[in-house]
Amino acid sequence: MQTVQTISRRTALRRIVQSSLLTSAALALPGQACAANVDWDKVVVLLELKGGNDGLNTVVPFTDPIYRKIRPTLALAQDQVINVTEQLGFNPVLAPLMPLWKEQQMATILGVGYPKPNLSHFRGIDIWHTASDSEEYLEQGWISRLFSESRPERHYGADAINLGRRDQGPLAGNDARLISFGSKPEKILSQAGKLKLGETSTGNPALKHLLKVRGDLKSAAEHIIERKIADVTVPGKFPETNLGAQFETAARLLSAGVKVPVLKLSIGGFDTHIEQRETQDELLSDMATSIAVFADALKKIGLWNNVVVMSYSEFGRRPLENDSLGTDHGTSSPQFLFGGRVRGGIYGEQPSLAEFENNNLKHSIHFRSIYAAVARDWWSLKAAHFNEQPLHLIS
Amino acid sequence: MKWAKQIFAAALFCVISGPADALTFEQARHLLARTGFGLASPAEIEAILPLGYEQAVDRILDGVKTEATTPVPEFMATPSSRPRGKEKTAENRKAFRRLVNSDKKALKSWWVREMVTTASPFTEHMVLFWHNHFVSEMRKVKLGNMMYQQNAIFRKQALGNFATMVRDVSKGPAMLVYLDGNKNKRGKPNENFAREFLELFTMGEGQGYTEQDIKEAARAFTGWAVNPKTGKFVFNKKQHDTDRKTIFGRSGNFDGDDVIDLVLSRDRPAVFIIEKLWQEFVSQKLDSVEIHKIADQFRGSKYNIRDAMKGILMSKGFRQPSVVGQLIKSPVELIIGSFRLTEIEALPASRVQNQLRQLGQDILDPPDVKGWRGHQNWITSETILKREQFANFFMRGVRLPGDLAMADDSMGQEKYSATWPDKLIVEKGADVASVSRHLLSHQPSLQRSTNGKNLNLIKNLILDPVYQLK
């Protein structure tokens, strides 16, 4: 059984060695000249809030009289929220995140959206996942598309590990190597090691897909040494929820030294057409606690500076509540970034409640400005296809 | 063993007789595998082999049933209801949760049983298709009797009339609860149902309607509710918005039925439904010419589903040999199709249902209102392993662990008595090729020893990735 201390020391050592050798090693390897500065060792943890999270009850404009007027039953009172500015407060269930907020390791980006917002769950999330314009249909996910510029080498167990809902999302297309795990990755990996691989060339796309998933899994199993994961425990008590388990597995994988640039997590249930208060509070509380415990664990292991956690949701909700104690589909909403290298604070502007666009909130920040920050400032890619200026979220 | 003899007989039949216009073996298999559960038994193939192609299609269509043969689940005799008002004590709530749970298991097992034993697998395939189209999730609806009623509508209209189905499902208590229609009231409408009605049930996302149409339709649907006493549909006049609405540019004092009429008078729904049927039964690649032809007839027939399905099965697209084996079996097709090959005395229905869940198709509980995305999305790192484990355990025949994922021998094992297609296959002279062409749509992709004995031969074929295709 490995102890946390030894992992911590070993990992710390590895980090030092890596950072000092990184540039020279990358330059020295043939065929990688164009990727000299790209750092796929830096991890992005994507957190999808599925269903459309209500922004106005996440970051609350508690001094705005219109807020109370349009949310007669749902509005959070001034004395309930956690003040972060003179006009804005966090939903009280986000309290576990306050240490990160105070340490300036939590960025709150207000009014995130895009022009001509789509209010369908499914088209909405496709737009976010492919980083397309509202009326543009793209096959490849926004991260897969980055692989055309540089791809994680073969010794990365996979390009991404999906611990949440089993869609391809930002990893769709472009031959991205995406594998998925439940809470027992070691068991899956040991079974995967026994997979028989045969002829992989075929003109049948369905069979090709089957064989690719098998092949990617088998190769991941070979690169991710299972013993490491099985023996690793991480400090802290994660919530006993599906999301808590996802974050715990993420922490265990990273702690074991599994090399993978992207981890995708998700939590569903945000489609609060009825009885929103209880549901949303429970979900946000789960999210906040999970992230807080995850951050603590990674700090202790010495990896917190190497990870960015990024939230997203297909849309926010309608400012005016409906008659079922809930809200219908809306547009922009706040999103969050967490990490040791994240520049904490507030970005963008709180959308006005006095001036709607088709009864919905206007956006102030295009979501692609966040993606551009991750691609350019975190992974050091050019990501020339993002037209938006990156927000200066990461130092 | 019957199964083996049939394979042998079918193979022989094909060679010796076969009228000029009769089906080929491959055509028969393709028709049955695609309309049924991804596979056909030798008896099923033998039954249609002497027929011409159109005759065979008619035989399959005519075999469709409007009612299940499995006895109605016991809980339907005394349907549960939610505790209301003063009944809402902690104790009652707890009892209610228990009831919901046991009804849920009973209903899922009931449907599994029907799928395995029905003489018309096509019926259940269509029921599953409609369930995945007009999605309701039991985890939200909770009451088993509501989900049972909805399932009965899908079966009654499996090849019936789409317009009737749209109306019956929309007014069904399961849908009214699932998409909050029940809470949609005059003044501040709840848009949940109206949006998904247009986006997912009739028009297709962003196709020929606006955000404003959704809002107006939501107002028109106000007043549709479930009577809490009877559990049946009721039009609650007091909650209905009687003001003027404008939908698709037409104005009037519309109600929910008017919205359905307005929508079904458009061109879009027929195309949307035929495209979806095409992807389910023919190919992921849409053939716009054939689809529009069938869609025109579909709308012209006032939404007769049987005619539409006949159009699809008779289409050139469906009959092209190049589409065979190009679709990935759903978990239901993989598991139910395999079980239908065997003769089972005591089907472990709840175990089968549990396996469906682990492979990603928890029947009556689709992942969200869009349903299972299907095809390539069935295959993830985990499900590919679980699919192989299923094949292993299926072949063991006498044991079926509760948790396939972990393949832990200490897990509970349940015996069921299945008579397997084993020993006699080789002994009676059926060769590798004829067993293979029954089980697989085309050549196996893995080089495995095929001269293993009997069961091993079948096992290798069932373990081959090609067994996952239909």
mmCIF file of N, CA and C in Angstrom, chain B residues 116-175:
data_model
loop_
_atom_site.group_PDB
_atom_site.id
_atom_site.type_symbol
_atom_site.label_atom_id
_atom_site.label_comp_id
_atom_site.label_asym_id
_atom_site.label_seq_id
_atom_site.Cartn_x
_atom_site.Cartn_y
_atom_site.Cartn_z
ATOM 1 N N VAL B 116 -39.019 -11.478 -24.783
ATOM 2 C CA VAL B 116 -38.379 -12.773 -25.023
ATOM 3 C C VAL B 116 -39.373 -13.780 -25.595
ATOM 4 N N THR B 117 -40.632 -13.715 -25.139
ATOM 5 C CA THR B 117 -41.556 -14.791 -25.490
ATOM 6 C C THR B 117 -42.498 -14.472 -26.651
ATOM 7 N N THR B 118 -42.593 -13.207 -27.037
ATOM 8 C CA THR B 118 -43.588 -12.863 -28.060
ATOM 9 C C THR B 118 -43.343 -13.601 -29.379
ATOM 10 N N ALA B 119 -44.445 -13.912 -30.055
ATOM 11 C CA ALA B 119 -44.329 -14.523 -31.373
ATOM 12 C C ALA B 119 -44.030 -13.451 -32.418
ATOM 13 N N SER B 120 -44.173 -12.190 -32.039
ATOM 14 C CA SER B 120 -43.906 -11.100 -32.978
ATOM 15 C C SER B 120 -42.878 -10.135 -32.394
ATOM 16 N N PRO B 121 -41.599 -10.478 -32.523
ATOM 17 C CA PRO B 121 -40.575 -9.570 -31.981
ATOM 18 C C PRO B 121 -40.642 -8.176 -32.613
ATOM 19 N N PHE B 122 -41.150 -8.116 -33.843
ATOM 20 C CA PHE B 122 -41.279 -6.819 -34.498
ATOM 21 C C PHE B 122 -42.193 -5.890 -33.681
ATOM 22 N N THR B 123 -43.264 -6.469 -33.116
ATOM 23 C CA THR B 123 -44.163 -5.654 -32.282
ATOM 24 C C THR B 123 -43.382 -4.974 -31.168
ATOM 25 N N GLU B 124 -42.598 -5.770 -30.452
ATOM 26 C CA GLU B 124 -41.886 -5.206 -29.300
ATOM 27 C C GLU B 124 -40.772 -4.259 -29.735
ATOM 28 N N HIS B 125 -40.194 -4.524 -30.896
ATOM 29 C CA HIS B 125 -39.201 -3.588 -31.428
ATOM 30 C C HIS B 125 -39.861 -2.224 -31.672
ATOM 31 N N MET B 126 -41.067 -2.251 -32.228
ATOM 32 C CA MET B 126 -41.780 -0.990 -32.474
ATOM 33 C C MET B 126 -42.173 -0.324 -31.149
ATOM 34 N N VAL B 127 -42.610 -1.113 -30.201
ATOM 35 C CA VAL B 127 -42.973 -0.544 -28.886
ATOM 36 C C VAL B 127 -41.754 0.156 -28.286
ATOM 37 N N LEU B 128 -40.613 -0.499 -28.402
ATOM 38 C CA LEU B 128 -39.377 0.083 -27.875
ATOM 39 C C LEU B 128 -39.010 1.357 -28.658
ATOM 40 N N PHE B 129 -39.236 1.319 -29.959
ATOM 41 C CA PHE B 129 -38.955 2.509 -30.774
ATOM 42 C C PHE B 129 -39.812 3.690 -30.299
ATOM 43 N N TRP B 130 -41.105 3.436 -30.091
ATOM 44 C CA TRP B 130 -41.994 4.537 -29.672
ATOM 45 C C TRP B 130 -41.675 4.989 -28.246
ATOM 46 N N HIS B 131 -41.318 4.037 -27.407
ATOM 47 C CA HIS B 131 -40.906 4.392 -26.035
ATOM 48 C C HIS B 131 -39.690 5.320 -26.081
ATOM 49 N N ASN B 132 -38.795 5.063 -27.018
ATOM 50 C CA ASN B 132 -37.587 5.882 -27.136
ATOM 51 C C ASN B 132 -37.840 7.166 -27.923
ATOM 52 N N HIS B 133 -39.034 7.248 -28.505
ATOM 53 C CA HIS B 133 -39.391 8.491 -29.208
ATOM 54 C C HIS B 133 -40.190 9.407 -28.276
ATOM 55 N N PHE B 134 -41.308 8.885 -27.781
ATOM 56 C CA PHE B 134 -42.112 9.639 -26.806
ATOM 57 C C PHE B 134 -41.611 9.267 -25.409
ATOM 58 N N VAL B 135 -40.453 9.810 -25.074
ATOM 59 C CA VAL B 135 -39.801 9.343 -23.847
ATOM 60 C C VAL B 135 -40.548 9.764 -22.586
ATOM 61 N N SER B 136 -40.691 8.833 -21.659
ATOM 62 C CA SER B 136 -40.992 9.153 -20.264
ATOM 63 C C SER B 136 -40.046 8.311 -19.421
ATOM 64 N N GLU B 137 -39.557 8.892 -18.347
ATOM 65 C CA GLU B 137 -38.669 8.142 -17.463
ATOM 66 C C GLU B 137 -39.439 7.743 -16.217
ATOM 67 N N MET B 138 -39.357 6.467 -15.899
ATOM 68 C CA MET B 138 -40.077 5.977 -14.731
ATOM 69 C C MET B 138 -39.518 6.590 -13.443
ATOM 70 N N ARG B 139 -38.226 6.978 -13.452
ATOM 71 C CA ARG B 139 -37.661 7.542 -12.233
ATOM 72 C C ARG B 139 -38.341 8.852 -11.867
ATOM 73 N N LYS B 140 -38.943 9.519 -12.862
ATOM 74 C CA LYS B 140 -39.706 10.723 -12.521
ATOM 75 C C LYS B 140 -41.201 10.437 -12.399
ATOM 76 N N VAL B 141 -41.729 9.648 -13.327
ATOM 77 C CA VAL B 141 -43.177 9.376 -13.320
ATOM 78 C C VAL B 141 -43.574 8.574 -12.076
ATOM 79 N N LYS B 142 -42.695 7.671 -11.679
ATOM 80 C CA LYS B 142 -42.834 6.849 -10.475
ATOM 81 C C LYS B 142 -43.937 5.788 -10.544
ATOM 82 N N LEU B 143 -45.160 6.190 -10.887
ATOM 83 C CA LEU B 143 -46.238 5.215 -10.789
ATOM 84 C C LEU B 143 -46.217 4.200 -11.931
ATOM 85 N N GLY B 144 -46.141 2.931 -11.536
ATOM 86 C CA GLY B 144 -46.068 1.844 -12.512
ATOM 87 C C GLY B 144 -47.283 1.794 -13.406
ATOM 88 N N ASN B 145 -48.453 2.089 -12.851
ATOM 89 C CA ASN B 145 -49.658 1.974 -13.681
ATOM 90 C C ASN B 145 -49.668 3.018 -14.796
ATOM 91 N N MET B 146 -49.081 4.194 -14.530
ATOM 92 C CA MET B 146 -49.016 5.211 -15.590
ATOM 93 C C MET B 146 -48.094 4.754 -16.717
ATOM 94 N N MET B 147 -46.945 4.183 -16.346
ATOM 95 C CA MET B 147 -46.000 3.722 -17.360
ATOM 96 C C MET B 147 -46.579 2.526 -18.125
ATOM 97 N N TYR B 148 -47.332 1.683 -17.412
ATOM 98 C CA TYR B 148 -47.953 0.537 -18.076
ATOM 99 C C TYR B 148 -48.962 1.016 -19.121
ATOM 100 N N GLN B 149 -49.769 2.009 -18.731
ATOM 101 C CA GLN B 149 -50.753 2.562 -19.676
ATOM 102 C C GLN B 149 -50.067 3.109 -20.921
ATOM 103 N N GLN B 150 -48.957 3.811 -20.719
ATOM 104 C CA GLN B 150 -48.251 4.393 -21.852
ATOM 105 C C GLN B 150 -47.692 3.293 -22.764
ATOM 106 N N ASN B 151 -47.132 2.264 -22.118
ATOM 107 C CA ASN B 151 -46.584 1.138 -22.873
ATOM 108 C C ASN B 151 -47.691 0.472 -23.701
ATOM 109 N N ALA B 152 -48.895 0.418 -23.146
ATOM 110 C CA ALA B 152 -50.026 -0.194 -23.855
ATOM 111 C C ALA B 152 -50.407 0.648 -25.077
ATOM 112 N N ILE B 153 -50.297 1.978 -24.963
ATOM 113 C CA ILE B 153 -50.585 2.843 -26.126
ATOM 114 C C ILE B 153 -49.593 2.541 -27.250
ATOM 115 N N PHE B 154 -48.308 2.417 -26.873
ATOM 116 C CA PHE B 154 -47.287 2.130 -27.893
ATOM 117 C C PHE B 154 -47.583 0.823 -28.618
ATOM 118 N N ARG B 155 -48.088 -0.163 -27.876
ATOM 119 C CA ARG B 155 -48.353 -1.464 -28.493
ATOM 120 C C ARG B 155 -49.619 -1.403 -29.338
ATOM 121 N N LYS B 156 -50.626 -0.724 -28.811
ATOM 122 C CA LYS B 156 -51.884 -0.617 -29.543
ATOM 123 C C LYS B 156 -51.661 0.082 -30.883
ATOM 124 N N GLN B 157 -50.802 1.074 -30.899
ATOM 125 C CA GLN B 157 -50.556 1.840 -32.129
ATOM 126 C C GLN B 157 -49.204 1.494 -32.750
ATOM 127 N N ALA B 158 -48.629 0.365 -32.363
ATOM 128 C CA ALA B 158 -47.272 0.049 -32.833
ATOM 129 C C ALA B 158 -47.156 0.234 -34.337
ATOM 130 N N LEU B 159 -48.119 -0.329 -35.083
ATOM 131 C CA LEU B 159 -48.193 -0.112 -36.526
ATOM 132 C C LEU B 159 -49.510 0.559 -36.874
ATOM 133 N N GLY B 160 -50.086 1.244 -35.903
ATOM 134 C CA GLY B 160 -51.398 1.857 -36.102
ATOM 135 C C GLY B 160 -51.282 3.238 -36.699
ATOM 136 N N ASN B 161 -51.830 4.203 -35.990
ATOM 137 C CA ASN B 161 -51.885 5.560 -36.526
ATOM 138 C C ASN B 161 -51.066 6.516 -35.661
ATOM 139 N N PHE B 162 -50.136 7.209 -36.305
ATOM 140 C CA PHE B 162 -49.236 8.094 -35.573
ATOM 141 C C PHE B 162 -49.987 9.278 -34.949
ATOM 142 N N ALA B 163 -50.976 9.808 -35.677
ATOM 143 C CA ALA B 163 -51.725 10.959 -35.147
ATOM 144 C C ALA B 163 -52.457 10.561 -33.868
ATOM 145 N N THR B 164 -53.064 9.373 -33.902
ATOM 146 C CA THR B 164 -53.774 8.892 -32.708
ATOM 147 C C THR B 164 -52.790 8.707 -31.561
ATOM 148 N N MET B 165 -51.614 8.158 -31.905
ATOM 149 C CA MET B 165 -50.620 7.916 -30.857
ATOM 150 C C MET B 165 -50.157 9.234 -30.242
ATOM 151 N N VAL B 166 -49.899 10.239 -31.080
ATOM 152 C CA VAL B 166 -49.457 11.540 -30.571
ATOM 153 C C VAL B 166 -50.471 12.053 -29.542
ATOM 154 N N ARG B 167 -51.760 11.953 -29.905
ATOM 155 C CA ARG B 167 -52.801 12.473 -29.024
ATOM 156 C C ARG B 167 -52.891 11.649 -27.726
ATOM 157 N N ASP B 168 -52.919 10.331 -27.896
ATOM 158 C CA ASP B 168 -53.089 9.471 -26.706
ATOM 159 C C ASP B 168 -51.906 9.591 -25.751
ATOM 160 N N VAL B 169 -50.704 9.636 -26.316
ATOM 161 C CA VAL B 169 -49.525 9.728 -25.451
ATOM 162 C C VAL B 169 -49.488 11.086 -24.754
ATOM 163 N N SER B 170 -49.814 12.154 -25.509
ATOM 164 C CA SER B 170 -49.756 13.503 -24.933
ATOM 165 C C SER B 170 -50.744 13.661 -23.782
ATOM 166 N N LYS B 171 -51.872 12.987 -23.900
ATOM 167 C CA LYS B 171 -52.884 13.078 -22.843
ATOM 168 C C LYS B 171 -52.700 11.993 -21.788
ATOM 169 N N GLY B 172 -51.764 11.113 -21.993
ATOM 170 C CA GLY B 172 -51.542 10.041 -21.025
ATOM 171 C C GLY B 172 -50.954 10.600 -19.741
ATOM 172 N N PRO B 173 -51.333 10.038 -18.607
ATOM 173 C CA PRO B 173 -50.842 10.562 -17.328
ATOM 174 C C PRO B 173 -49.315 10.522 -17.212
ATOM 175 N N ALA B 174 -48.678 9.505 -17.789
ATOM 176 C CA ALA B 174 -47.217 9.410 -17.660
ATOM 177 C C ALA B 174 -46.561 10.645 -18.271
ATOM 178 N N MET B 175 -47.004 11.038 -19.476
ATOM 179 C CA MET B 175 -46.402 12.191 -20.144
ATOM 180 C C MET B 175 -46.743 13.485 -19.423
#
